[in-house]
XYZ file of C-alpha atoms in Angstrom:
594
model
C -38.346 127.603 168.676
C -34.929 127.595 168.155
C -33.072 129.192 165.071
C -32.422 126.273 163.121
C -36.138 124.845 162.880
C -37.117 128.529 161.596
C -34.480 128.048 159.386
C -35.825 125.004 157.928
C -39.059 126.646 157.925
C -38.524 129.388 155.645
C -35.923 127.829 153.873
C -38.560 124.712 153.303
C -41.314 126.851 152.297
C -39.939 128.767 150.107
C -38.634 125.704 147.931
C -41.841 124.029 147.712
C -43.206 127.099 146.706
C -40.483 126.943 143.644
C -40.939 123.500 143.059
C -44.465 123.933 142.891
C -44.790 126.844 140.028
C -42.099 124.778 138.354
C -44.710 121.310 138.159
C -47.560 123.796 137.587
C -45.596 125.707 134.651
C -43.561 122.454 133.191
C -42.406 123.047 129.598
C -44.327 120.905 127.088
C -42.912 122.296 123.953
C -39.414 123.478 122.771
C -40.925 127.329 122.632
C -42.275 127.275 126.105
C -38.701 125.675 127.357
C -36.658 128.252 125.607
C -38.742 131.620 125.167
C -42.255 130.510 127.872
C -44.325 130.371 124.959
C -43.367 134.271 124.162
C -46.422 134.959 126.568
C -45.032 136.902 130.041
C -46.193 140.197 130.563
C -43.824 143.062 130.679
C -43.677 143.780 134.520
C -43.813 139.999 134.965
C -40.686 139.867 132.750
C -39.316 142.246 134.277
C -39.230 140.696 138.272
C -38.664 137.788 136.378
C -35.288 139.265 134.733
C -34.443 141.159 138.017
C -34.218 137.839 139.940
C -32.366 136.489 137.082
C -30.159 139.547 137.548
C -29.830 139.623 140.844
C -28.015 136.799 141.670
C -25.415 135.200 144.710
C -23.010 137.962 143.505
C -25.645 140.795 144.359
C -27.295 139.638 147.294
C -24.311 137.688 149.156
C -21.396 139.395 147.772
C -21.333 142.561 146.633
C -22.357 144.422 149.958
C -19.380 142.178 151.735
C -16.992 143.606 148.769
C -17.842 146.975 149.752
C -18.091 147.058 152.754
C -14.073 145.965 153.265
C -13.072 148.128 150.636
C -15.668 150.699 150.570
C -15.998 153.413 148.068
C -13.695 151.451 144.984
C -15.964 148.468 145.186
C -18.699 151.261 144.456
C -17.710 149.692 140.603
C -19.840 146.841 141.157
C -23.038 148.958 141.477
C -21.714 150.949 138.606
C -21.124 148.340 135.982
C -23.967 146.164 136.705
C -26.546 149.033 136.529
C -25.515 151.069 133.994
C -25.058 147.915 131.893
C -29.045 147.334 131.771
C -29.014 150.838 130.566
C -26.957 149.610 127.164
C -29.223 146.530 127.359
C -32.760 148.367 126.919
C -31.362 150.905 124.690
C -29.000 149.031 122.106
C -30.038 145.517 122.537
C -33.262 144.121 124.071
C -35.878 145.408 121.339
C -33.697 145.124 118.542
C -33.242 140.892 119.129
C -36.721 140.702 120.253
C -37.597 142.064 116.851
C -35.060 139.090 114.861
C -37.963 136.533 116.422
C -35.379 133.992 117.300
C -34.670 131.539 120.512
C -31.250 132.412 121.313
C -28.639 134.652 121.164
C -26.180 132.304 119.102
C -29.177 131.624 116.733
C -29.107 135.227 115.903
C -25.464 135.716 115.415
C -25.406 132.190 113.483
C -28.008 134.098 110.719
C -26.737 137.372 111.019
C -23.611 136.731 110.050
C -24.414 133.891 107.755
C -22.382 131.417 109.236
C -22.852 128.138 110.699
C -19.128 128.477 111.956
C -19.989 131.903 113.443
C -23.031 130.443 115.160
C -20.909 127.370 116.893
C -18.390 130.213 118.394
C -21.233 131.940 119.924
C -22.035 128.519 121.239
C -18.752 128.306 122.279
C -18.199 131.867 124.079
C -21.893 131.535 125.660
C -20.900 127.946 127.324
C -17.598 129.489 128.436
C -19.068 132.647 130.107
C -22.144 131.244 131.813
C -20.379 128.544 133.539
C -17.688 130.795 135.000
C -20.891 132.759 136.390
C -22.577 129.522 137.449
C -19.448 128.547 139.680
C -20.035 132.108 141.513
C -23.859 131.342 142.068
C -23.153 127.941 143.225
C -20.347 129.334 145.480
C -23.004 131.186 146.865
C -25.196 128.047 147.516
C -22.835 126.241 149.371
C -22.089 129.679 151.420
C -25.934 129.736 152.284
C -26.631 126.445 152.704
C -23.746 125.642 154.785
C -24.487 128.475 156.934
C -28.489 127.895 157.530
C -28.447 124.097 157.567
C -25.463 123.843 159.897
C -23.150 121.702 157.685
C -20.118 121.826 155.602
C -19.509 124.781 152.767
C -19.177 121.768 150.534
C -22.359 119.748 151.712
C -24.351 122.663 151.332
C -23.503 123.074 147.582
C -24.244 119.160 146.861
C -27.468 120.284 148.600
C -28.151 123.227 146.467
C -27.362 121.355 143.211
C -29.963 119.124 144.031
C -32.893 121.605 144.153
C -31.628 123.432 141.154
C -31.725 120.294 139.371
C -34.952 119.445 140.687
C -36.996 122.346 138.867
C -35.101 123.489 136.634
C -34.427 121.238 134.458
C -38.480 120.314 133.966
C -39.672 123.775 134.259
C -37.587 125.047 130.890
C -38.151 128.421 131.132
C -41.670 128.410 131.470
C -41.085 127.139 134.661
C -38.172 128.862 135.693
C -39.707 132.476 134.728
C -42.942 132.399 137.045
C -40.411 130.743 139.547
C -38.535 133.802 139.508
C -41.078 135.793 140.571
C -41.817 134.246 143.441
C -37.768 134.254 144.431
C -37.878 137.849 143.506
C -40.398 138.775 145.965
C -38.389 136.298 148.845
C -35.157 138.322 147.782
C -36.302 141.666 147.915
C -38.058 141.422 151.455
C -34.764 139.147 152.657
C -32.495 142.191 151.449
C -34.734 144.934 152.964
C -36.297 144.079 155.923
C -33.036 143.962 158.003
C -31.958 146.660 156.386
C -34.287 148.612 157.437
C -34.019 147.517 160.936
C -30.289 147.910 160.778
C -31.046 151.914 159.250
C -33.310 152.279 162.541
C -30.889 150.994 164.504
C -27.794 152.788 163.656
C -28.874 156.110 162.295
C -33.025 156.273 163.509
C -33.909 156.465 159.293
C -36.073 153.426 157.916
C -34.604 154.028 154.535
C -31.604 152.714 154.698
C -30.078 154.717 151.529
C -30.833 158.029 153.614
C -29.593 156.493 156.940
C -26.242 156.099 155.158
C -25.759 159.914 154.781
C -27.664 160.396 157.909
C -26.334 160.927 161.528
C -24.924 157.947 164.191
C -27.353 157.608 167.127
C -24.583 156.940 169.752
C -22.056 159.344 168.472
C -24.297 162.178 166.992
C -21.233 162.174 163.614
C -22.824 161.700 160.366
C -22.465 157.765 159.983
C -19.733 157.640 157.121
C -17.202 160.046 159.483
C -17.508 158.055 161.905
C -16.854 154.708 160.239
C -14.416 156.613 158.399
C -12.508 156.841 161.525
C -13.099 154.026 163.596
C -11.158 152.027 160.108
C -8.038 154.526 159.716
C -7.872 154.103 163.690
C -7.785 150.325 162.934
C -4.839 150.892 160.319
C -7.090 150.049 157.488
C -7.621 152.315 154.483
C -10.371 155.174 154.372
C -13.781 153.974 153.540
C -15.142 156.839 151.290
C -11.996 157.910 149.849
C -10.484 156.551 146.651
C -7.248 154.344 146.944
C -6.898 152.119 143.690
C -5.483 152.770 140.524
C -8.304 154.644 138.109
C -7.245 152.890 134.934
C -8.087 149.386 136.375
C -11.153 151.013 138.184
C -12.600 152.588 134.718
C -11.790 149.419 133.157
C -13.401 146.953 135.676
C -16.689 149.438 134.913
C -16.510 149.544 131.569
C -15.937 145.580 131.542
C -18.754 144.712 133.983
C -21.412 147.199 132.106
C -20.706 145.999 128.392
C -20.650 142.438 129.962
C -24.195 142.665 131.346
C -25.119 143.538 127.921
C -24.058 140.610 126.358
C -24.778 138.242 128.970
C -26.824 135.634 127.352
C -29.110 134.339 130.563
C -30.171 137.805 130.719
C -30.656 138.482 126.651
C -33.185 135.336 126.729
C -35.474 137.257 129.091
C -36.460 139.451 126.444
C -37.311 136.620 124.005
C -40.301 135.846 126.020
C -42.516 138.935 125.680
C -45.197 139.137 122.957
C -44.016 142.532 120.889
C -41.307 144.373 120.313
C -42.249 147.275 122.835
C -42.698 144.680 125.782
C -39.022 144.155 125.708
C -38.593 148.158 126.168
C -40.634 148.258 128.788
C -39.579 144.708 130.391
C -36.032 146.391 130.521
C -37.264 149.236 132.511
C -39.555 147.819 135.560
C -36.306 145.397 135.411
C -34.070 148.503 136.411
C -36.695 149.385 138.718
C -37.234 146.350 140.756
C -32.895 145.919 140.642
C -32.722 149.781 141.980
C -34.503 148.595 144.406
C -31.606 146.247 146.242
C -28.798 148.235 143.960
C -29.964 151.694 146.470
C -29.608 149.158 149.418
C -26.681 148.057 148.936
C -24.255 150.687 149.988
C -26.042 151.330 153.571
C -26.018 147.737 154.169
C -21.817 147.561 153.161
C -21.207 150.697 155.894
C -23.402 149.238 158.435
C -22.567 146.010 158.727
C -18.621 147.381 158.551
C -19.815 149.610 161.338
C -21.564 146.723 163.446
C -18.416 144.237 162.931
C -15.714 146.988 164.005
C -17.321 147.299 166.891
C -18.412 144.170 167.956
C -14.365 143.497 167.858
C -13.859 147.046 169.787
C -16.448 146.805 172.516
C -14.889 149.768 174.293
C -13.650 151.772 171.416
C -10.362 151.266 169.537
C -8.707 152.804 172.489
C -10.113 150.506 174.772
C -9.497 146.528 175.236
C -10.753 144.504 171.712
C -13.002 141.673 172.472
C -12.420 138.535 174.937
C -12.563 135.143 173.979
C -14.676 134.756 176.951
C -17.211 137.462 175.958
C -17.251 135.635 172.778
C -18.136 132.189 174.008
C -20.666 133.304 176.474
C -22.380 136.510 175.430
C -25.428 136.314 172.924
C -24.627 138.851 170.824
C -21.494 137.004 169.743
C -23.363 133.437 168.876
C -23.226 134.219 165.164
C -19.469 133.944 164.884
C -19.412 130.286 166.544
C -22.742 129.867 164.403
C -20.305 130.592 161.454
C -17.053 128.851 162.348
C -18.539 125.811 161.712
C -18.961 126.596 157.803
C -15.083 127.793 157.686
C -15.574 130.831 156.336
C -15.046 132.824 159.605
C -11.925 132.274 161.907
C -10.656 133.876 165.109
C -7.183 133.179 166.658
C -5.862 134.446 169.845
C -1.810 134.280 168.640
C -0.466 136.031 171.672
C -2.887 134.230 174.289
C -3.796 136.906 176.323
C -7.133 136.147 176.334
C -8.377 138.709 173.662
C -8.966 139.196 169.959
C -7.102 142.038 168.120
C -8.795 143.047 164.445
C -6.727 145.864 163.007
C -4.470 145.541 159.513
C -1.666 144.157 160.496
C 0.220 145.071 156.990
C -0.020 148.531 157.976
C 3.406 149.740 159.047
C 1.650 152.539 161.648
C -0.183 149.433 163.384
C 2.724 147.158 163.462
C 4.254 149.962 165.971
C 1.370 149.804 167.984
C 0.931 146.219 167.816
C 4.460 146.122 169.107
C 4.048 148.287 171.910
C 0.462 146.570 173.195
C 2.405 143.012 172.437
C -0.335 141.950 169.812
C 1.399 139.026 166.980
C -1.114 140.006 164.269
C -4.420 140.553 163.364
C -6.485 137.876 164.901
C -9.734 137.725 162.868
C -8.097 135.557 160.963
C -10.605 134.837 158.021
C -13.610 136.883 157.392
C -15.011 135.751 154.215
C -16.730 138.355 152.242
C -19.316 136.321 150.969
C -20.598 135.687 154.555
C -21.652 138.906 155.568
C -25.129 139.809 154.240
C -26.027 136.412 155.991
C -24.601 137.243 158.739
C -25.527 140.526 158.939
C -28.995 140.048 160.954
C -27.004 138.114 163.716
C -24.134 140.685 163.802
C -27.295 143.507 164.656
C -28.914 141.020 166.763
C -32.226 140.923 165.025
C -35.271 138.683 165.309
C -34.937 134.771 164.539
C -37.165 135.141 161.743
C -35.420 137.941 159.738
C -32.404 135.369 160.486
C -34.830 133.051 158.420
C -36.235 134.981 156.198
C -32.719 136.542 154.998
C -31.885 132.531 154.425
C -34.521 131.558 151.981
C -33.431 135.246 149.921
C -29.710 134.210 149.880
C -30.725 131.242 148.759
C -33.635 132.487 146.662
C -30.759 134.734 144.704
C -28.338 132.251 144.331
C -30.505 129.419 142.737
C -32.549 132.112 140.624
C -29.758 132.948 138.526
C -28.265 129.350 138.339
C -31.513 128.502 136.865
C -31.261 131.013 134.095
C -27.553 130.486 133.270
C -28.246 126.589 133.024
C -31.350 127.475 130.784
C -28.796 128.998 128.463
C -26.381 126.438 128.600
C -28.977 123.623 127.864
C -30.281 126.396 125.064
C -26.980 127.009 123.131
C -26.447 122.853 123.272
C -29.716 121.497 122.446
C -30.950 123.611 119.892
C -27.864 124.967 118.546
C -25.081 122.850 118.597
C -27.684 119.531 118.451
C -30.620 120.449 116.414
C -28.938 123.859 114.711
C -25.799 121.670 113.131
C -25.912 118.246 114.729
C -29.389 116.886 113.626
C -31.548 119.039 112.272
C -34.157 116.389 111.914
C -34.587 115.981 115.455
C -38.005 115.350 117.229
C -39.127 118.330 119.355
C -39.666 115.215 121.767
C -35.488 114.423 121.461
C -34.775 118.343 121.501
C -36.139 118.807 124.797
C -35.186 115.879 126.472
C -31.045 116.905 125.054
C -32.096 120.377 126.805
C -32.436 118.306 129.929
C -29.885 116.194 129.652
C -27.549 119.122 128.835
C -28.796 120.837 131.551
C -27.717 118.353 134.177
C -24.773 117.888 133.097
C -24.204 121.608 133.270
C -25.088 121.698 136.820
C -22.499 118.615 137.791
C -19.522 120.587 135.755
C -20.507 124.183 137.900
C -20.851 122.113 141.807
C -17.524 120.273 140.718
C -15.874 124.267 139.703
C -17.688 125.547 142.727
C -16.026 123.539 145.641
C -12.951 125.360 144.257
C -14.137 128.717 142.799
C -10.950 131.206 141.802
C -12.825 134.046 144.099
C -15.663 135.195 146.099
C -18.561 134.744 144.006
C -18.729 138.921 143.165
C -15.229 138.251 142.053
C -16.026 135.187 139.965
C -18.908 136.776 138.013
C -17.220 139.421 136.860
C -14.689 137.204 135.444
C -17.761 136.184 133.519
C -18.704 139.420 133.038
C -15.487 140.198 131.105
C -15.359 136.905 128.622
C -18.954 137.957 127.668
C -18.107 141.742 127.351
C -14.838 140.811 125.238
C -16.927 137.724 123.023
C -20.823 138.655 122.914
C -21.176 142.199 122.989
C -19.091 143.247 120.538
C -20.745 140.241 117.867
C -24.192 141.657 118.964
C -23.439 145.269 118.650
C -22.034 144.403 115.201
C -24.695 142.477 114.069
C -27.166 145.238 114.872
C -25.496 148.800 113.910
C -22.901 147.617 111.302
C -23.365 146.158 107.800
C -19.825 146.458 107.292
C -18.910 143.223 109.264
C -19.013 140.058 107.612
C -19.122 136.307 108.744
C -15.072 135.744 108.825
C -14.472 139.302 110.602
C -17.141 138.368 112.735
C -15.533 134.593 114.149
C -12.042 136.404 113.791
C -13.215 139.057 116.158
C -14.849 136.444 118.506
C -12.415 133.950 118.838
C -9.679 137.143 119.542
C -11.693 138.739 122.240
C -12.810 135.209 123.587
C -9.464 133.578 123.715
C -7.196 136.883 124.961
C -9.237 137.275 127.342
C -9.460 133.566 128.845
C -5.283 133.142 128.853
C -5.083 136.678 130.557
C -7.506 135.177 133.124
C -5.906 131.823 133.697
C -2.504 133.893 133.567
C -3.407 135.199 136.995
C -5.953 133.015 138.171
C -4.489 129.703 137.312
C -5.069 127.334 134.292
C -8.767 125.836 134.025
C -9.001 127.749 137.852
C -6.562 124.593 138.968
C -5.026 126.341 142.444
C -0.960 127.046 142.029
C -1.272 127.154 138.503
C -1.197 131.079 137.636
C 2.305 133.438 136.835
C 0.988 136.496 137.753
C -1.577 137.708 140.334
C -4.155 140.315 140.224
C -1.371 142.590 142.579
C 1.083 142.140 140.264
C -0.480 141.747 137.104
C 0.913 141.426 133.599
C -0.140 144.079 131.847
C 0.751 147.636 134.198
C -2.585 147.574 136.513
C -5.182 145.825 134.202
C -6.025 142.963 136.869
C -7.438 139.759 135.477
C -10.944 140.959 136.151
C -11.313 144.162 134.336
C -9.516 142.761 131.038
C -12.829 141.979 129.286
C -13.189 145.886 128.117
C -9.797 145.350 126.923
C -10.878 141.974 125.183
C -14.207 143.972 123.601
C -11.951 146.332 121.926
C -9.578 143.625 120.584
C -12.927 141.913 119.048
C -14.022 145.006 117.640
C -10.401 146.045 115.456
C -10.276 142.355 114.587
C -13.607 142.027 113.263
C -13.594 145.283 111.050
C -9.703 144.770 109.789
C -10.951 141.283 108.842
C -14.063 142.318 107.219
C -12.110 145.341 105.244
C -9.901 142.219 103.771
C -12.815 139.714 102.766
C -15.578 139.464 101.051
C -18.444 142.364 101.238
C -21.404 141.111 103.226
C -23.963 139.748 101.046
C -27.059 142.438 100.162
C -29.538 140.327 101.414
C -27.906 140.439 104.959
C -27.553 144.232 104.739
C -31.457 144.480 104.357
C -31.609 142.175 107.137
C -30.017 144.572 109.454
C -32.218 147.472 108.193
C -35.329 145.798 109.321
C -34.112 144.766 112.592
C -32.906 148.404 112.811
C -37.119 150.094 112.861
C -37.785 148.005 116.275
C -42.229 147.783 114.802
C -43.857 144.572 115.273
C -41.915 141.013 116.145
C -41.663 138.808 113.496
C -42.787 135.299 114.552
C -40.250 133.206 116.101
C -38.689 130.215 113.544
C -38.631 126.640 115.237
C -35.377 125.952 113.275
């Protein structure tokens, strides 16, 4: 059977699986669409809210990101984990105890304020479909790759099945779906690790193997990637090379942003007491630990494997032929990926071979002078591909090949679900039914939660044929306009009585809209291509790059909001007594269809 049909296979499967749970879990009321009838189980919740979590960014991207820039990308792990830390302790029980639907429905009453409740609309809309571009970035990467078609077809593709049980299941649907794409995830992102830990270092755990020893060498794995990439003129993999401002700040920015992401928030509407959201939080960290621990092995391995794949015979030695690449076996995965356009090989000086070294280093230019090489001539390695790739690169079974397609995929549309469950949320009921028409049907509320829903999805596949990064790189732009618009709002709302409605939509709107022209500054205006003065090099403000500003947004939001509130009107007593009972997390008041 040849790889494509076991593509199909596993790829089919696991979609009618998803379809299936969704048609067996449809919504049929507004609080089973929005909150699953407030009935999941904790550990349920909590796969549920890991597959959620886990989305293209963590299972496509983020081992790709460190593995060609190694121990700085280590932020990604950082931020995103600790973030669920700030999330169990400062958020999750605390709104599970308010007993409402959403997150803007919470600010909207906290802080007494239709107005405050349509710029929480507002902010949510703007960060979720910056994060939905990144996850459907990923589907077309995925797709492309495993049906054998365009990047661009394959996101069409993708758009379809999201649409197709998604926008019936509500999230009902989407949670017990989730579950399911949890478990396809977790084996997808494991079992070749494992293999690839066996392989390379004779340790099935691949988190150990990555401290452990090299089988052919006998070095301890990390010194000997470590040297194979400074031989290659490319900086040292474990060391630290970027600027520790931006690096604290791109932390700080991706951890408060996971807190106030609202796609993740909603997951801990659906459990039936206050405690359940503690404990959802936790087996959520647990099942996420378990890729997040994964992670870094798979980044150094697959460096490893690709290095030298290029450098059959050792840096010293010849680099790879284009012959050996046509007609060897072990090389059929970069022909396999050509075809998508997110991997390119060039042989500029025609002597039959292809050189992979950094051409920008000034050491390597020497050498490239003296061997007569014109450049580096792996031409375009796209980060997102490489967890994809990765069982082809180690030259593992056809149906890990398969199975890692239906988790890449499984990721990808997991998390697009959830973010276009917000979306549809914040519009239908409230923007439509929260200040719109308030006498609308539950009948007419769900079927605007649809409607908003698809149109959602057609605005994110339009954004992600031209996303403004990989999709790691996209979500935490998202990361930052929630950590600099959200967060701060929620952390207010729960722990100060001080902040009022106006120093609350000051601090928003500050935070939200710093934030966005500092992004479009240096990633272009609306993401148009050409449009940007400044790049994430060069940025405008000393070494803050475009996607760490959100920490720098949060605490913009936060002076705002309490300068404003210091020159208005005291918050009204009734609203301070309102944050003392949120405050004592006992017992979940009954959720208000309103």
């Amino acid at each position: 059977m040849d790889q494509f049909t076991i593509n199909l296979i596993f790829v089919g499967a696991s979609f009618a699986l998803y379809i299936g749970i969704a048609v067996w879990a449809r919504a049929g009321s507004t609080s089973e669409f929005y909150a699953a009838g407030r009935g999941v189980h904790p550990v349920t919740n909590g796969m549920a809210t890991a597959a959620d979590w886990m989305s293209a960014a963590s299972f496509i991207s983020m081992a790709g990101l460190i593995a060609f820039v190694g121990y700085d990308n280590s932020t990604y792990l950082m931020g995103w984990t600790g973030g669920y830390v700030l999330l169990a302790l400062l958020l999750a029980p605390y709104l599970r105890k308010f007993g409402k639907f959403t997150v803007s429905e919470f600010i909207g009453d906290r802080f007494y304020s239709p107005t405050a409740r349509m710029v929480a609309v507002a902010c949510l809309i703007i960060a979720s479909t910056t994060y939905v571009i990144g996850q459907m970035t990923g589907v077309g990467v995925a797709f492309g790759r495993f049906l054998e078609v365009s990047n661009t077809t394959g996101l069409l593709v993708g758009a379809v099945i999201v649409f197709a049980y998604a926008v019936f299941g509500g999230m009902k649907g989407v949670t017990y779906t989730q579950v399911a794409q949890y478990c396809v995830l977790i084996l997808a992102y494991t079992i070749p690790a494992i293999f690839i830990s066996l392989q390379l270092t004779g340790n099935p755990i691949p988190a150990l193997g990555l401290f452990g020893d090299h089988v052919a060498s006998g070095e301890p794995l990390l010194t000997k990637l470590d040297q194979i990439v400074r031989e290659l003129g490319f900086s040292e993999y474990t060391a630290h090379h970027t600027d520790t401002l931006n690096m604290v700040l791109f932390t700080l920015s991706l951890m408060i942003g996971t807190a106030g992401l609202p796609h993740v928030i909603m997951r801990f509407f659906t459990v039936p007491r206050v405690a359940d959201a503690r404990w959802s939080a936790g087996w959520a960290l647990v099942f996420i630990a378990l890729l997040y621990l994964t992670a870094p092995a798979v980044g150094a391995m697959a460096r490893l494997n690709i290095t030298e794949l290029m450098w059959p015979n050792g840096t010293d030695g010849e680099a790879v032929s284009v012959q050996m690449i046509a007609e060897d076996d072990e090389y059929d995965w970069m022909a396999t990926w050509q075809k998508t356009g997110l991997l390119g090989f060039e042989d500029k000086n025609g002597d039959g071979r292809i050189q992979y070294y950094n051409d920008a280093n000034p050491e390597m230019q020497a050498k490239a002078a003296e061997n007569g090489w014109e450049g580096n001539e792996l031409t375009n390695f796209n980060r997102d591909i490489l967890v994809l790739a990765n069982p082809e690169i180690a030259n593992l079974p056809g149906w890990v090949i398969g199975l890692v397609a239906a988790g890449g995929l499984a990721a990808a549309l997991s998390t697009a679900a959830g973010l276009l469950l917000a979306i549809s949320s914040a519009v239908s009921h409230d923007l439509i039914k929260g200040q719109l028409n308030p006498s609308i049907s539950e009948k007419g509320e769900l079927l605007s939660a649809r409607i908003a829903m698809a149109v959602a999805i057609v605005v994110a596949t339009y954004l992600g044929l031209n996303p403004p990064g990989f999709a790691a790189q996209t979500v935490a732009l998202a990361f930052g306009l929630a950590a600099a618009s959200i967060f701060p709002a929620l952390m207010m709302g729960i722990f100060s009585k001080k902040v009022n409605n106006v120093g609350a939509v000051a601090g928003m709107l500050a935070g939200l809209v710093v934030t966005l022209v500092y992004i479009f500054l240096h990633k272009g205006w609306f993401f148009i291509p050409d449009t940007n003065s400044f790049t994430d090099a060069d940025p405008l403000l000393g070494t803050i790059q475009s996607t760490s500003f959100g920490a720098v947004g949060a605490m913009i939001n936060f002076v705002v909001a309490y300068v404003v509130s210091g020159m208005t009107k005291e918050t009204p007593q009734e609203i301070k007594d309102l944050v003392e009972s949120v405050r004592f997390p006992r017992g979940a008041g009954a959720a208000q269809d309103h």
